[in-house]
């Protein structure tokens, strides 16, 4: 209900629109759409009731501000690449002036704000330590390892042996075991640089080149097993397998049976028999 002294604007506007529609006697042949005209007048009434300027009303039936129908193109934001994902070694600014950088030639390198001294891949990093510096600052490497934490899967401690008496290596080896780090020793800046570039160049290569290629057939597996015994060769392995039919037969054979095999003398037979029957750990003799 409107307050005293005020006019009911909505009823007045509705009466005016009804009067306008009744005064329009459109001929059947006219092209004006009566329904569209009614909708436009209704929107004008809503503008007055809500105190909204008519130019801000969407006459298509949705009450949205002008320009709201314009679509905003999605902005594609490129996520930052992981550190070490590129083809370059990332070098910490604290290593600026280190002579080993002169010998990193086969792979590119660049400075970057990182926690370790060198980032050699997404999961590999390295800390550099000079034994001469370590003798003057023994707590330095402790703090660096503590700060590094478990950020990288493979953490390398690259130590340059530049002192005559490297007695501190034993302590560093123990430290690397406790910190789950890999200790690499280099006796010159050139050798240390080669280690860095080798780690980076082999970052995405499989370990197939390091693995021994063993055939999957039975004879090859038995031969590979028996030839680990000193002085037993491939020919001896084939002879033993032919004589005793299986590895179980070779294990159960006595020294005398082994000596009878062609090509196996008493020395080879004794070595093979000892390997197959002696315990792995020597028992301590009791002192009387």
Short mmCIF file of C-alpha atoms in Angstrom, two decimals:
data_model
loop_
_atom_site.label_atom_id
_atom_site.label_comp_id
_atom_site.label_asym_id
_atom_site.label_seq_id
_atom_site.Cartn_x
_atom_site.Cartn_y
_atom_site.Cartn_z
CA UNK A 1 0.00 0.00 0.00
CA UNK A 2 1.48 3.39 -0.92
CA UNK A 3 2.04 5.94 1.82
CA UNK A 4 -0.15 8.92 2.23
CA UNK A 5 0.47 11.64 -0.34
CA UNK A 6 2.05 9.13 -2.75
CA UNK A 7 0.54 7.71 -5.90
CA UNK A 8 0.48 4.01 -6.63
CA UNK A 9 2.83 4.10 -9.63
CA UNK A 10 2.34 0.45 -10.60
CA UNK A 11 -1.47 0.73 -10.85
CA UNK A 12 -1.22 4.02 -12.75
CA UNK A 13 1.24 2.55 -15.25
CA UNK A 14 -0.88 -0.55 -15.74
CA UNK A 15 -3.95 1.63 -16.40
CA UNK A 16 -2.01 3.69 -18.92
CA UNK A 17 -0.75 0.58 -20.74
CA UNK A 18 -4.27 -0.87 -20.87
CA UNK A 19 -5.57 2.38 -22.29
CA UNK A 20 -2.84 2.45 -24.91
CA UNK A 21 -3.57 -1.11 -25.99
CA UNK A 22 -7.31 -0.51 -26.19
CA UNK A 23 -6.77 2.64 -28.27
CA UNK A 24 -4.73 0.68 -30.81
CA UNK A 25 -7.17 -0.76 -33.28
CA UNK A 26 -4.80 -2.70 -35.48
CA UNK A 27 -6.06 -3.90 -38.79
CA UNK A 28 -5.66 -7.58 -39.55
CA UNK A 29 -3.23 -6.72 -42.34
CA UNK A 30 -0.84 -4.77 -40.08
CA UNK A 31 2.57 -6.31 -39.40
CA UNK A 32 2.89 -5.15 -35.75
CA UNK A 33 3.06 -8.02 -33.24
CA UNK A 34 0.57 -7.31 -30.46
CA UNK A 35 2.23 -9.80 -28.08
CA UNK A 36 5.67 -8.20 -28.52
CA UNK A 37 4.19 -4.77 -27.88
CA UNK A 38 2.56 -5.98 -24.67
CA UNK A 39 5.86 -7.45 -23.49
CA UNK A 40 7.71 -4.18 -24.16
CA UNK A 41 5.13 -2.17 -22.21
CA UNK A 42 5.31 -4.65 -19.33
CA UNK A 43 9.10 -4.24 -19.14
CA UNK A 44 8.70 -0.46 -19.05
CA UNK A 45 6.34 -0.79 -16.09
CA UNK A 46 8.89 -2.97 -14.25
CA UNK A 47 11.55 -0.33 -14.82
CA UNK A 48 9.44 2.33 -13.15
CA UNK A 49 8.47 0.07 -10.22
CA UNK A 50 12.08 -0.92 -9.47
CA UNK A 51 13.62 2.48 -10.25
CA UNK A 52 15.83 0.87 -12.91
CA UNK A 53 16.68 2.88 -16.04
CA UNK A 54 15.01 1.33 -19.04
CA UNK A 55 18.23 1.35 -21.07
CA UNK A 56 19.68 -1.18 -18.58
CA UNK A 57 16.82 -3.64 -19.03
CA UNK A 58 17.10 -6.59 -21.36
CA UNK A 59 13.84 -6.57 -23.37
CA UNK A 60 14.44 -10.12 -24.51
CA UNK A 61 12.99 -11.46 -21.26
CA UNK A 62 16.07 -11.72 -18.98
CA UNK A 63 16.68 -9.01 -16.41
CA UNK A 64 20.44 -8.62 -16.88
CA UNK A 65 22.52 -5.47 -17.17
CA UNK A 66 23.47 -4.33 -20.63
CA UNK A 67 26.52 -6.10 -21.94
CA UNK A 68 26.08 -9.15 -19.69
CA UNK A 69 25.39 -11.31 -22.72
CA UNK A 70 28.92 -10.77 -23.99
CA UNK A 71 30.92 -13.91 -23.42
CA UNK A 72 34.33 -13.67 -21.83
CA UNK A 73 36.98 -15.75 -23.50
CA UNK A 74 38.75 -18.09 -21.03
CA UNK A 75 42.28 -17.00 -20.28
CA UNK A 76 44.77 -19.87 -20.42
CA UNK A 77 47.40 -19.52 -17.72
CA UNK A 78 50.59 -21.49 -18.29
CA UNK A 79 51.65 -23.34 -15.16
CA UNK A 80 55.32 -22.94 -14.24
CA UNK A 81 57.54 -25.79 -15.31
CA UNK A 82 59.06 -27.95 -12.57
CA UNK A 83 62.60 -27.05 -11.61
CA UNK A 84 65.04 -29.11 -13.63
CA UNK A 85 62.50 -30.22 -16.24
CA UNK A 86 64.40 -28.53 -19.06
CA UNK A 87 67.61 -29.52 -20.76
CA UNK A 88 69.87 -27.31 -18.66
CA UNK A 89 71.60 -27.80 -15.34
CA UNK A 90 70.29 -25.26 -12.82
CA UNK A 91 73.18 -23.76 -10.86
CA UNK A 92 72.81 -21.90 -7.59
CA UNK A 93 74.28 -18.36 -7.51
CA UNK A 94 76.44 -19.45 -4.55
CA UNK A 95 78.42 -21.59 -7.03
CA UNK A 96 79.35 -18.60 -9.17
CA UNK A 97 83.08 -18.69 -9.81
CA UNK A 98 83.45 -22.42 -9.07
CA UNK A 99 86.12 -23.80 -11.45
CA UNK A 100 84.08 -26.93 -12.19
CA UNK A 101 81.62 -24.87 -14.26
CA UNK A 102 84.35 -24.37 -16.88
CA UNK A 103 84.32 -28.11 -17.52
CA UNK A 104 80.54 -28.52 -17.91
CA UNK A 105 80.56 -28.33 -21.69
CA UNK A 106 78.40 -31.09 -23.16
CA UNK A 107 75.16 -29.82 -21.55
CA UNK A 108 73.97 -26.21 -21.03
CA UNK A 109 73.67 -24.70 -17.59
CA UNK A 110 72.09 -21.57 -16.13
CA UNK A 111 71.80 -19.84 -12.78
CA UNK A 112 68.61 -20.11 -10.76
CA UNK A 113 67.37 -19.64 -7.20
CA UNK A 114 67.47 -23.20 -5.83
CA UNK A 115 68.17 -24.85 -2.48
CA UNK A 116 70.86 -27.32 -3.62
CA UNK A 117 73.98 -26.29 -5.51
CA UNK A 118 72.98 -28.06 -8.73
CA UNK A 119 69.67 -29.39 -10.02
CA UNK A 120 70.42 -32.18 -12.49
CA UNK A 121 66.81 -33.23 -13.16
CA UNK A 122 63.32 -33.18 -11.70
CA UNK A 123 64.34 -35.74 -9.06
CA UNK A 124 68.13 -35.31 -8.93
CA UNK A 125 70.25 -32.67 -7.26
CA UNK A 126 73.83 -32.26 -6.05
CA UNK A 127 75.68 -30.48 -3.28
CA UNK A 128 79.32 -29.57 -3.86
CA UNK A 129 81.90 -29.74 -1.09
CA UNK A 130 85.62 -29.10 -1.11
CA UNK A 131 87.53 -31.04 1.53
CA UNK A 132 89.75 -28.04 2.09
CA UNK A 133 86.66 -25.92 2.85
CA UNK A 134 85.21 -28.73 4.97
CA UNK A 135 88.30 -28.79 7.18
CA UNK A 136 87.78 -25.09 7.92
CA UNK A 137 83.97 -25.21 8.22
CA UNK A 138 82.95 -28.71 9.39
CA UNK A 139 79.37 -27.68 10.20
CA UNK A 140 78.66 -26.27 6.73
CA UNK A 141 77.63 -29.52 5.06
CA UNK A 142 75.49 -30.52 8.08
CA UNK A 143 73.43 -27.36 7.71
CA UNK A 144 73.14 -27.76 3.94
CA UNK A 145 71.89 -31.33 4.17
CA UNK A 146 69.41 -30.38 6.87
CA UNK A 147 68.11 -27.51 4.74
CA UNK A 148 67.84 -29.74 1.65
CA UNK A 149 65.79 -32.40 3.43
CA UNK A 150 63.99 -34.98 1.29
CA UNK A 151 63.08 -32.61 -1.55
CA UNK A 152 64.76 -34.71 -4.26
CA UNK A 153 64.73 -38.47 -4.72
CA UNK A 154 68.42 -38.70 -5.64
CA UNK A 155 70.69 -36.42 -3.63
CA UNK A 156 74.37 -36.43 -4.58
CA UNK A 157 77.17 -35.08 -2.42
CA UNK A 158 79.95 -34.26 -4.88
CA UNK A 159 83.20 -34.00 -2.91
CA UNK A 160 86.40 -32.66 -4.42
CA UNK A 161 89.41 -34.24 -2.74
CA UNK A 162 91.88 -31.34 -2.65
CA UNK A 163 93.82 -32.17 0.53
CA UNK A 164 96.73 -34.56 1.07
CA UNK A 165 95.18 -36.40 3.99
CA UNK A 166 91.47 -36.99 3.30
CA UNK A 167 90.77 -38.49 6.74
CA UNK A 168 87.41 -36.68 6.87
CA UNK A 169 86.01 -38.89 4.08
CA UNK A 170 85.08 -41.55 6.62
CA UNK A 171 82.93 -39.04 8.48
CA UNK A 172 81.34 -37.81 5.24
CA UNK A 173 80.57 -41.39 4.16
CA UNK A 174 78.78 -42.03 7.45
CA UNK A 175 76.90 -38.76 7.09
CA UNK A 176 75.71 -39.69 3.59
CA UNK A 177 74.45 -43.05 4.81
CA UNK A 178 72.39 -41.39 7.53
CA UNK A 179 71.10 -38.69 5.16
CA UNK A 180 70.39 -41.17 2.33
CA UNK A 181 72.75 -39.38 -0.06
CA UNK A 182 75.08 -40.68 -2.76
CA UNK A 183 78.73 -39.82 -2.16
CA UNK A 184 80.77 -39.09 -5.30
CA UNK A 185 84.49 -38.30 -5.09
CA UNK A 186 86.39 -36.23 -7.63
CA UNK A 187 90.10 -35.43 -7.55
CA UNK A 188 89.96 -32.43 -9.88
CA UNK A 189 87.48 -29.75 -11.03
CA UNK A 190 87.45 -31.34 -14.47
CA UNK A 191 86.38 -34.71 -13.07
CA UNK A 192 83.69 -33.07 -10.93
CA UNK A 193 82.34 -31.22 -13.98
CA UNK A 194 82.14 -34.47 -15.94
CA UNK A 195 80.09 -36.05 -13.17
CA UNK A 196 77.56 -33.20 -13.33
CA UNK A 197 77.15 -33.27 -17.10
CA UNK A 198 76.95 -37.08 -17.12
CA UNK A 199 74.13 -37.09 -14.58
CA UNK A 200 72.22 -34.57 -16.69
CA UNK A 201 72.84 -36.23 -20.06
CA UNK A 202 71.72 -39.63 -18.73
CA UNK A 203 68.68 -38.20 -16.92
CA UNK A 204 66.02 -39.69 -19.20
CA UNK A 205 67.92 -42.72 -20.45
CA UNK A 206 66.97 -46.18 -19.17
CA UNK A 207 69.39 -48.33 -17.21
CA UNK A 208 69.49 -51.02 -19.89
CA UNK A 209 73.08 -50.16 -20.81
CA UNK A 210 74.16 -50.84 -17.23
CA UNK A 211 72.33 -54.13 -16.93
CA UNK A 212 73.89 -57.39 -17.92
CA UNK A 213 72.12 -59.02 -20.83
CA UNK A 214 71.30 -62.61 -19.93
CA UNK A 215 69.37 -64.89 -22.22
CA UNK A 216 66.11 -66.28 -20.89
CA UNK A 217 66.62 -69.89 -21.93
CA UNK A 218 67.55 -72.52 -19.34
CA UNK A 219 71.05 -73.29 -20.63
CA UNK A 220 72.07 -69.62 -20.63
CA UNK A 221 70.80 -69.12 -17.08
CA UNK A 222 72.66 -72.18 -15.77
CA UNK A 223 75.82 -71.15 -17.61
CA UNK A 224 75.61 -67.64 -16.19
CA UNK A 225 75.21 -69.08 -12.69
CA UNK A 226 78.06 -71.62 -12.84
CA UNK A 227 80.59 -69.31 -14.47
CA UNK A 228 80.49 -67.09 -11.37
CA UNK A 229 82.66 -69.77 -9.75
CA UNK A 230 86.32 -69.05 -10.36
CA UNK A 231 87.93 -71.06 -13.20
CA UNK A 232 84.57 -72.53 -14.34
CA UNK A 233 83.96 -71.51 -17.97
CA UNK A 234 81.06 -71.96 -20.37
CA UNK A 235 82.42 -75.24 -21.70
CA UNK A 236 82.61 -76.64 -18.17
CA UNK A 237 79.03 -75.54 -17.53
CA UNK A 238 77.75 -77.37 -20.59
CA UNK A 239 79.75 -80.47 -19.59
CA UNK A 240 78.35 -80.45 -16.06
CA UNK A 241 74.79 -79.95 -17.26
CA UNK A 242 75.16 -82.79 -19.76
CA UNK A 243 76.56 -85.12 -17.11
CA UNK A 244 74.11 -84.40 -14.29
CA UNK A 245 71.05 -83.20 -16.26
CA UNK A 246 70.13 -80.34 -13.89
CA UNK A 247 71.46 -77.90 -11.33
CA UNK A 248 70.12 -80.15 -8.58
CA UNK A 249 72.16 -83.04 -9.95
CA UNK A 250 75.31 -80.88 -9.98
CA UNK A 251 74.71 -79.82 -6.37
CA UNK A 252 74.19 -83.41 -5.19
CA UNK A 253 77.29 -84.68 -7.00
CA UNK A 254 80.34 -85.58 -4.93
CA UNK A 255 83.88 -84.35 -5.59
CA UNK A 256 84.75 -87.69 -7.15
CA UNK A 257 81.81 -87.44 -9.55
CA UNK A 258 82.80 -83.90 -10.53
CA UNK A 259 86.40 -84.90 -11.22
CA UNK A 260 85.21 -87.52 -13.72
CA UNK A 261 83.73 -84.83 -15.98
CA UNK A 262 85.95 -84.03 -18.99
CA UNK A 263 87.84 -80.76 -18.54
CA UNK A 264 87.29 -80.61 -14.78
CA UNK A 265 90.41 -81.43 -12.83
CA UNK A 266 90.68 -81.92 -9.07
CA UNK A 267 91.15 -78.18 -8.47
CA UNK A 268 88.03 -77.09 -10.38
CA UNK A 269 86.00 -79.88 -8.85
CA UNK A 270 87.07 -78.89 -5.33
CA UNK A 271 86.27 -75.20 -5.91
CA UNK A 272 82.84 -75.95 -7.33
CA UNK A 273 82.03 -78.42 -4.56
CA UNK A 274 83.13 -75.97 -1.86
CA UNK A 275 81.00 -73.17 -3.32
CA UNK A 276 77.94 -75.41 -3.41
CA UNK A 277 78.33 -76.89 0.08
CA UNK A 278 80.22 -74.53 2.36
CA UNK A 279 78.15 -72.11 4.50
CA UNK A 280 78.01 -68.47 3.49
CA UNK A 281 79.21 -67.26 6.90
CA UNK A 282 82.24 -68.74 8.55
CA UNK A 283 81.60 -69.94 12.06
CA UNK A 284 83.84 -68.49 14.74
CA UNK A 285 86.19 -70.96 16.35
CA UNK A 286 85.87 -71.31 20.07
CA UNK A 287 89.05 -70.56 21.93
CA UNK A 288 89.94 -73.31 24.36
#
